[in-house]
Amino acid sequence: MVQVCLNGPRGAADGAVVPLTPEALAESAAAAVAAGATDIHVHPKTPCGGDTLSPRVLATTLEAIRARVSVPVGVTTGAWAEPDPAARLERIRSWTVLPDHASVNWHEPGAEDLAAALIDRGVGVEAGIWSGTDGAARFAKSPLGPEVLRVLAEVTDTSPDTAQDTAHALLSDLGTAPHGRPVLLHGEDGGAWPVLRLAGHLGLATRIGLEDTLLLPDGEPALSNAQLVAAGLVQHGSARRSP
């Protein structure tokens, strides 16, 4: 599986190629799926470009994307979108249109309650386990582990020279914690392409898109999420076939 991460916390300052409005996100999602993406991760945005968990914005964004694609669509629940755990939980409970899945960062306060609320509502949970945090240790003790949709092993090391080593360490920290759930391994910025290639070599799912990197493997600026997905499929597939 190659998931496309359409925008992330990026905004207008990151360039016009980053989709922000529901219409732009829907168009970008359709092109990425046509390029081979089989799953979508999106950060719904306020008119000012900030990440939000607003039920109104979420509904508008999901409906626009689903009008163009038929693959699963997931959203963030990152604490930066709503720092207060109780308010974040209330936002989730107030959603009127539900995503297929939502990422929950296990190192963030209130992660267990948030994941439980999502599961109760029938929303798949992507357990976000970030390198450099205690997320793996927390998740290993979680009774919700067997119930998540998949584990997102998120490598926050942005150095192209060390990101793969950090990824190996993160996977080692996870150990048996995934409880047999699928693992999606990805990096960001300078580590995005090395970690994607490692995911291919290990036979793991991955993701790519303008959230994770603005650059193609050769260092040239990406013109779209679709271009990144096309390149990602080549890189992932080549790494998987290498000894």
Short mmCIF file of C-alpha atoms in Angstrom, two decimals:
data_model
loop_
_atom_site.label_atom_id
_atom_site.label_comp_id
_atom_site.label_asym_id
_atom_site.label_seq_id
_atom_site.Cartn_x
_atom_site.Cartn_y
_atom_site.Cartn_z
CA MET A 1 0.00 0.00 0.00
CA VAL A 2 1.17 3.50 -0.82
CA GLN A 3 -0.84 6.15 1.00
CA VAL A 4 -0.79 9.74 -0.21
CA CYS A 5 -0.47 12.44 2.46
CA LEU A 6 -1.95 15.42 0.67
CA ASN A 7 -0.92 18.44 2.74
CA GLY A 8 -0.15 17.89 6.42
CA PRO A 9 0.43 20.98 8.56
CA ARG A 10 1.92 22.83 5.58
CA GLY A 11 0.34 26.07 4.48
CA ALA A 12 0.44 28.75 1.81
CA ALA A 13 4.04 29.61 2.70
CA ASP A 14 5.07 26.18 1.40
CA GLY A 15 3.97 27.03 -2.13
CA ALA A 16 0.96 26.90 -4.38
CA VAL A 17 1.41 23.17 -5.05
CA VAL A 18 0.17 22.34 -1.51
CA PRO A 19 -3.65 21.84 -1.63
CA LEU A 20 -5.54 23.59 1.15
CA THR A 21 -9.20 24.07 0.17
CA PRO A 22 -11.66 21.17 -0.11
CA GLU A 23 -11.79 21.63 -3.88
CA ALA A 24 -8.01 21.64 -4.25
CA LEU A 25 -7.69 18.64 -1.94
CA ALA A 26 -10.28 16.70 -3.93
CA GLU A 27 -8.52 17.46 -7.21
CA SER A 28 -5.14 16.50 -5.78
CA ALA A 29 -6.56 13.31 -4.27
CA ALA A 30 -8.09 12.24 -7.59
CA ALA A 31 -4.81 12.78 -9.44
CA ALA A 32 -2.85 10.91 -6.74
CA VAL A 33 -5.21 7.94 -6.88
CA ALA A 34 -4.93 7.92 -10.67
CA ALA A 35 -1.15 7.80 -10.17
CA GLY A 36 -1.49 4.73 -7.95
CA ALA A 37 -2.25 5.83 -4.38
CA THR A 38 -4.58 3.39 -2.62
CA ASP A 39 -5.33 5.40 0.53
CA ILE A 40 -5.53 9.09 1.48
CA HIS A 41 -4.42 11.04 4.55
CA VAL A 42 -5.53 14.65 4.77
CA HIS A 43 -5.46 17.59 7.18
CA PRO A 44 -8.71 19.59 6.84
CA LYS A 45 -7.99 23.32 6.93
CA THR A 46 -9.68 26.46 8.19
CA PRO A 47 -10.02 29.33 5.69
CA CYS A 48 -6.83 30.75 7.24
CA GLY A 49 -4.96 27.53 6.44
CA GLY A 50 -4.68 26.05 9.93
CA ASP A 51 -5.36 22.41 10.76
CA THR A 52 -8.76 21.88 12.35
CA LEU A 53 -10.97 19.14 13.79
CA SER A 54 -14.12 21.20 13.14
CA PRO A 55 -17.04 18.92 12.19
CA ARG A 56 -18.18 21.39 9.54
CA VAL A 57 -14.77 21.67 7.87
CA LEU A 58 -14.19 17.93 8.17
CA ALA A 59 -17.53 17.14 6.53
CA THR A 60 -16.95 19.56 3.65
CA THR A 61 -13.46 18.19 3.03
CA LEU A 62 -14.45 14.53 3.17
CA GLU A 63 -17.47 15.02 0.94
CA ALA A 64 -15.41 16.87 -1.67
CA ILE A 65 -12.74 14.15 -1.74
CA ARG A 66 -15.20 11.27 -1.74
CA ALA A 67 -17.00 12.78 -4.71
CA ARG A 68 -13.79 12.24 -6.70
CA VAL A 69 -12.29 9.00 -5.32
CA SER A 70 -13.45 5.68 -3.90
CA VAL A 71 -10.39 4.76 -1.80
CA PRO A 72 -10.36 5.13 2.02
CA VAL A 73 -9.85 8.66 3.35
CA GLY A 74 -8.29 9.39 6.73
CA VAL A 75 -7.62 12.53 8.74
CA THR A 76 -5.29 13.75 11.44
CA THR A 77 -6.22 14.18 15.09
CA GLY A 78 -2.90 15.86 15.96
CA ALA A 79 -2.77 17.82 19.19
CA TRP A 80 -1.65 20.92 17.30
CA ALA A 81 -5.16 21.12 15.78
CA GLU A 82 -6.73 21.16 19.27
CA PRO A 83 -4.22 21.18 22.16
CA ASP A 84 -6.68 20.45 24.99
CA PRO A 85 -7.30 16.66 25.23
CA ALA A 86 -10.87 17.06 26.50
CA ALA A 87 -11.77 19.56 23.77
CA ARG A 88 -10.14 17.32 21.17
CA LEU A 89 -12.20 14.36 22.34
CA GLU A 90 -15.37 16.45 22.20
CA ARG A 91 -14.56 17.49 18.64
CA ILE A 92 -14.24 13.85 17.60
CA ARG A 93 -17.56 13.00 19.20
CA SER A 94 -19.24 15.89 17.36
CA TRP A 95 -18.21 14.79 13.86
CA THR A 96 -21.25 14.38 11.62
CA VAL A 97 -19.42 12.89 8.64
CA LEU A 98 -16.90 10.23 9.59
CA PRO A 99 -13.56 9.49 7.93
CA ASP A 100 -12.62 5.91 7.16
CA HIS A 101 -9.70 6.21 9.55
CA ALA A 102 -7.88 8.75 11.67
CA SER A 103 -4.31 8.91 12.92
CA VAL A 104 -3.75 9.12 16.67
CA ASN A 105 -0.29 10.06 17.90
CA TRP A 106 0.29 7.74 20.84
CA HIS A 107 2.76 10.02 22.61
CA GLU A 108 0.21 12.84 22.84
CA PRO A 109 -1.91 13.37 25.98
CA GLY A 110 -5.31 11.72 25.75
CA ALA A 111 -4.34 9.34 22.93
CA GLU A 112 -5.96 6.26 24.51
CA ASP A 113 -9.31 7.98 25.10
CA LEU A 114 -9.24 9.48 21.62
CA ALA A 115 -8.52 6.12 19.98
CA ALA A 116 -11.26 4.44 22.02
CA ALA A 117 -13.78 7.10 20.98
CA LEU A 118 -12.89 6.67 17.31
CA ILE A 119 -13.17 2.89 17.50
CA ASP A 120 -16.54 3.22 19.25
CA ARG A 121 -17.72 5.36 16.32
CA GLY A 122 -16.52 2.80 13.77
CA VAL A 123 -13.53 4.85 12.60
CA GLY A 124 -10.32 2.93 11.97
CA VAL A 125 -7.36 4.07 14.05
CA GLU A 126 -3.87 4.53 12.66
CA ALA A 127 -1.61 4.39 15.72
CA GLY A 128 1.04 7.01 15.11
CA ILE A 129 4.30 5.95 16.78
CA TRP A 130 6.91 8.67 16.36
CA SER A 131 10.64 8.13 16.69
CA GLY A 132 12.16 10.11 19.52
CA THR A 133 9.07 9.75 21.75
CA ASP A 134 7.72 7.23 24.25
CA GLY A 135 4.95 6.31 21.82
CA ALA A 136 6.23 2.77 21.23
CA ALA A 137 6.43 2.01 24.97
CA ARG A 138 2.95 3.42 25.58
CA PHE A 139 1.48 1.50 22.67
CA ALA A 140 3.07 -1.75 23.82
CA LYS A 141 1.02 -1.50 27.03
CA SER A 142 -2.21 -0.43 25.35
CA PRO A 143 -5.20 -2.79 25.42
CA LEU A 144 -6.32 -1.10 22.20
CA GLY A 145 -3.31 -2.39 20.27
CA PRO A 146 -5.09 -5.35 18.67
CA GLU A 147 -8.01 -3.12 17.66
CA VAL A 148 -6.18 -0.51 15.59
CA LEU A 149 -6.32 -0.51 11.81
CA ARG A 150 -2.54 -0.25 11.45
CA VAL A 151 0.57 1.19 13.03
CA LEU A 152 2.15 4.30 11.51
CA ALA A 153 5.87 4.08 12.24
CA GLU A 154 6.76 7.74 11.78
CA VAL A 155 10.46 8.59 11.46
CA THR A 156 11.02 12.18 12.51
CA ASP A 157 14.76 12.11 11.76
CA THR A 158 15.06 14.38 8.70
CA SER A 159 18.69 13.55 7.88
CA PRO A 160 19.08 11.46 4.72
CA ASP A 161 22.24 9.97 6.26
CA THR A 162 20.68 8.66 9.49
CA ALA A 163 16.93 8.33 8.86
CA GLN A 164 17.15 4.66 7.89
CA ASP A 165 19.06 3.85 11.08
CA THR A 166 16.43 5.72 13.08
CA ALA A 167 13.73 3.74 11.26
CA HIS A 168 15.40 0.44 12.16
CA ALA A 169 15.59 1.56 15.81
CA LEU A 170 11.91 2.55 15.79
CA LEU A 171 10.85 -0.79 14.35
CA SER A 172 12.99 -2.51 16.99
CA ASP A 173 11.34 -0.44 19.72
CA LEU A 174 7.94 -1.51 18.41
CA GLY A 175 8.93 -5.16 18.60
CA THR A 176 5.76 -7.22 18.89
CA ALA A 177 3.68 -4.17 19.87
CA PRO A 178 1.83 -4.04 16.51
CA HIS A 179 -0.12 -7.15 17.69
CA GLY A 180 -0.16 -8.47 14.15
CA ARG A 181 -1.52 -5.21 12.76
CA PRO A 182 -0.03 -3.91 9.48
CA VAL A 183 2.84 -1.41 9.76
CA LEU A 184 3.15 1.64 7.52
CA LEU A 185 6.67 3.09 7.64
CA HIS A 186 7.43 6.61 6.45
CA GLY A 187 9.84 9.49 6.93
CA GLU A 188 9.75 13.23 6.40
CA ASP A 189 11.68 15.93 4.59
CA GLY A 190 15.28 14.76 4.05
CA GLY A 191 14.45 11.33 5.47
CA ALA A 192 11.32 10.76 3.36
CA TRP A 193 12.89 8.99 0.39
CA PRO A 194 15.47 6.89 2.31
CA VAL A 195 12.75 5.64 4.66
CA LEU A 196 10.35 4.96 1.79
CA ARG A 197 13.03 2.84 0.13
CA LEU A 198 13.59 0.98 3.39
CA ALA A 199 9.85 0.30 3.63
CA GLY A 200 9.98 -1.19 0.16
CA HIS A 201 13.00 -3.32 1.04
CA LEU A 202 11.26 -4.63 4.16
CA GLY A 203 7.97 -5.21 2.35
CA LEU A 204 6.09 -2.65 4.46
CA ALA A 205 3.40 -0.23 3.41
CA THR A 206 4.46 3.40 3.12
CA ARG A 207 3.22 6.86 2.30
CA ILE A 208 4.41 9.87 0.34
CA GLY A 209 3.03 13.27 -0.48
CA LEU A 210 3.49 16.96 0.08
CA GLU A 211 3.08 16.54 3.84
CA ASP A 212 6.24 14.46 4.01
CA THR A 213 8.37 16.11 1.33
CA LEU A 214 8.27 18.90 -1.23
CA LEU A 215 11.04 17.30 -3.27
CA LEU A 216 11.33 14.44 -5.74
CA PRO A 217 14.03 11.78 -5.23
CA ASP A 218 16.45 13.75 -7.44
CA GLY A 219 16.00 16.87 -5.31
CA GLU A 220 13.83 18.73 -7.80
CA PRO A 221 10.70 20.44 -6.45
CA ALA A 222 7.58 18.29 -6.76
CA LEU A 223 4.78 19.77 -8.83
CA SER A 224 2.00 17.70 -7.27
CA ASN A 225 1.09 14.85 -4.97
CA ALA A 226 0.50 12.70 -8.03
CA GLN A 227 4.10 13.23 -9.13
CA LEU A 228 5.34 12.18 -5.69
CA VAL A 229 3.12 9.08 -5.69
CA ALA A 230 4.36 8.02 -9.13
CA ALA A 231 7.97 8.42 -8.02
CA GLY A 232 7.23 6.70 -4.72
CA LEU A 233 5.80 3.63 -6.41
CA VAL A 234 8.96 3.31 -8.52
CA GLN A 235 11.28 3.76 -5.53
CA HIS A 236 9.25 1.43 -3.30
CA GLY A 237 8.98 -1.25 -5.95
CA SER A 238 12.67 -1.10 -6.88
CA ALA A 239 13.73 -1.39 -3.24
CA ARG A 240 11.42 -4.34 -2.70
CA ARG A 241 13.01 -6.21 -5.61
CA SER A 242 16.58 -5.47 -4.47
CA PRO A 243 18.44 -8.12 -2.44
#
